[in-house]
XYZ file of C-alpha atoms in Angstrom:
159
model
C 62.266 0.920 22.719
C 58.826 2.421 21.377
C 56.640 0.309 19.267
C 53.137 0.713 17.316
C 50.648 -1.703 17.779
C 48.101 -1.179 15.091
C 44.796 -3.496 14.758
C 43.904 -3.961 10.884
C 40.204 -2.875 10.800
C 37.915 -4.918 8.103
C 39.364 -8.264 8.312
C 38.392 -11.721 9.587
C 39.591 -12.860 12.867
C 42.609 -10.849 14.755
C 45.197 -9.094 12.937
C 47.803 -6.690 14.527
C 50.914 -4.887 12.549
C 53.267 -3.757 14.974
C 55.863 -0.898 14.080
C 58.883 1.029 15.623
C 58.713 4.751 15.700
C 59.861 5.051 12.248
C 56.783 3.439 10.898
C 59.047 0.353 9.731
C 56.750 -2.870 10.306
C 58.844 -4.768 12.665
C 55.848 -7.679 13.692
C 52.654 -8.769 12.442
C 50.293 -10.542 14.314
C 47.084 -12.477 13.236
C 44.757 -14.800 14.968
C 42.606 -17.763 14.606
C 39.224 -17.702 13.293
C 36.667 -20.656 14.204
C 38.483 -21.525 17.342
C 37.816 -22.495 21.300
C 39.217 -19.497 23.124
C 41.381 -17.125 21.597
C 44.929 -18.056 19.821
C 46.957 -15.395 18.401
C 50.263 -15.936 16.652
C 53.028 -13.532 16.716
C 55.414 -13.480 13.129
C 58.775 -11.136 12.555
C 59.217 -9.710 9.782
C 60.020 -13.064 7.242
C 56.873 -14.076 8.784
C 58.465 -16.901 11.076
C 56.369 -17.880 14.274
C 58.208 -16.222 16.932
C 55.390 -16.321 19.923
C 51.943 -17.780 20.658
C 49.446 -16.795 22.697
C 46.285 -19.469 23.373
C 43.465 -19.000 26.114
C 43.378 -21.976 28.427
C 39.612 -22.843 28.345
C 37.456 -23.369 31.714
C 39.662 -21.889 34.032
C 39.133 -19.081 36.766
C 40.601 -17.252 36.938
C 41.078 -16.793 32.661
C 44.557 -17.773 31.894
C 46.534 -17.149 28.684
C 50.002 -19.183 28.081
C 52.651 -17.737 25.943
C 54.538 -20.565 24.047
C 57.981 -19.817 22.005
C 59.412 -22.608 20.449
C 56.636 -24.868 21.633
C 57.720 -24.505 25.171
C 55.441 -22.641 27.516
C 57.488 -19.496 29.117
C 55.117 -17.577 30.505
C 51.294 -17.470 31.840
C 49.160 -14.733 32.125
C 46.410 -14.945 34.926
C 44.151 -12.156 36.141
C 43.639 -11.400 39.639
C 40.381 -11.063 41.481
C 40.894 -7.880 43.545
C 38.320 -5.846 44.740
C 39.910 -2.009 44.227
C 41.648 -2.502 41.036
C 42.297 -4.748 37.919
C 45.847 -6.566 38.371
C 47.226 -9.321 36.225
C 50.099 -11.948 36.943
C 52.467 -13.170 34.624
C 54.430 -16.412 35.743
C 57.573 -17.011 34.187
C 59.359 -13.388 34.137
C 57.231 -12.827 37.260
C 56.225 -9.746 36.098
C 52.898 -7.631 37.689
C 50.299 -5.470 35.407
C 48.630 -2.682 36.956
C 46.639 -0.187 35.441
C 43.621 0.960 33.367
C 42.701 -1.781 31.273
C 39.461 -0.633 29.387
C 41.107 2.599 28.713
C 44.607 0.790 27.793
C 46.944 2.549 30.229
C 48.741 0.495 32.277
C 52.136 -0.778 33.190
C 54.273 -4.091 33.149
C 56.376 -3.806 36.695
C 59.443 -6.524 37.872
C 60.302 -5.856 41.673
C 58.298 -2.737 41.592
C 60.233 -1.315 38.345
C 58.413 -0.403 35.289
C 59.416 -2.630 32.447
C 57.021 -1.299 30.053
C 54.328 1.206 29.581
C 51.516 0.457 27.636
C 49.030 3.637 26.443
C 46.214 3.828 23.638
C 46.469 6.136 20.972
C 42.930 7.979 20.625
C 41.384 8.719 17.508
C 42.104 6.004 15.356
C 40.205 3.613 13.022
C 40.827 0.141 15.431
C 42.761 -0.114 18.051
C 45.810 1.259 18.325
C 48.964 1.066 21.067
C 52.387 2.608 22.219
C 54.280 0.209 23.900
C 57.481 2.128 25.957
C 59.658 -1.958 26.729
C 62.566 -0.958 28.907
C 65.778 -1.887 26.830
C 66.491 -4.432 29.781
C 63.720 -7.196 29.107
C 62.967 -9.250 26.330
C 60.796 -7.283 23.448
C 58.912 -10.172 22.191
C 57.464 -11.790 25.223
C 56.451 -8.240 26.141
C 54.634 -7.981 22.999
C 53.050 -11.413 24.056
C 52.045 -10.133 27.306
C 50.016 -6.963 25.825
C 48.338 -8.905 23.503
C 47.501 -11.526 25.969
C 45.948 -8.737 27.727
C 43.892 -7.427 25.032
C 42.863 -10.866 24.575
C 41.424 -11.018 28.171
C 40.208 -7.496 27.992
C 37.678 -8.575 24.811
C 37.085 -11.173 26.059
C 35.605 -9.619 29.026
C 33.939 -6.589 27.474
C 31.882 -9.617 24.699
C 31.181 -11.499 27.939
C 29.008 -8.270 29.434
């Protein structure tokens, strides 16, 4: 499955719509403003909570946990490494590889590539296609990437 991700330029705080290749809005995202460390919810389309993504403050390496139904199922940690940026997610055990400040990198189980995450150039805000493999689940993908671009501003307001 291809999706959009599409950040809403001129607002307050974090807000993502998320589409499929038809242009059909299939998720919205939006974040909190005023907050310690960065909390982003994830709606469908009757805009239920389906995912939520909340920094864990002072740890190191920065971690990010991704709750559905209240119930933790997955962390996101970056790895120190000294030739390349790597991230871990625990839960699906899942490993992210790949080009972070130019958004092109990959979501691998077992050394299979589960999903492919790119930036679109030449667009007002940021904007993503996500390739998710049919065979994992589409929302805590979603969580993951946005987990990452969590980390990755985090990092470049940090410098």
């Amino acid at each position: 499955m291809i999706l959009y991700m599409k950040q809403h330029i001129f607002t307050w705080g974090d807000k993502f719509s998320i589409y499929d290749e038809a242009g059909n809005e299939q998720y919205y995202v939006e974040g909190e403003v005023l907050t310690w460390g960065k909390k982003l919810h994830l709606y469908d389309l009757n805009r239920r909570e389906i995912a939520f993504i909340r920094q864990r403050l002072l740890t190191l390496p920065p971690k990010y946990e991704i709750l559905q139904n209240d119930q933790i199922v997955a962390e996101l940690a970056k790895k120190f490494t000294f030739f390349r940026h790597e991230y871990k997610v625990n839960g699906p055990d899942w490993k992210v590889y790949g080009d972070y400040t130019g958004h092109d990198y990959e979501i691998t189980e077992n050394d299979r590539c589960v999903a492919h995450i790119s930036r679109a150039w030449f667009t007002l805000g940021d904007a993503y296609r996500i390739d998710i493999d049919d065979s994992v689940d589409e929302v805590l993908t979603l969580a993951v990437v946005l987990g990452i671009d969590a980390a990755i501003e985090a990092e470049r307001n940090s410098h």
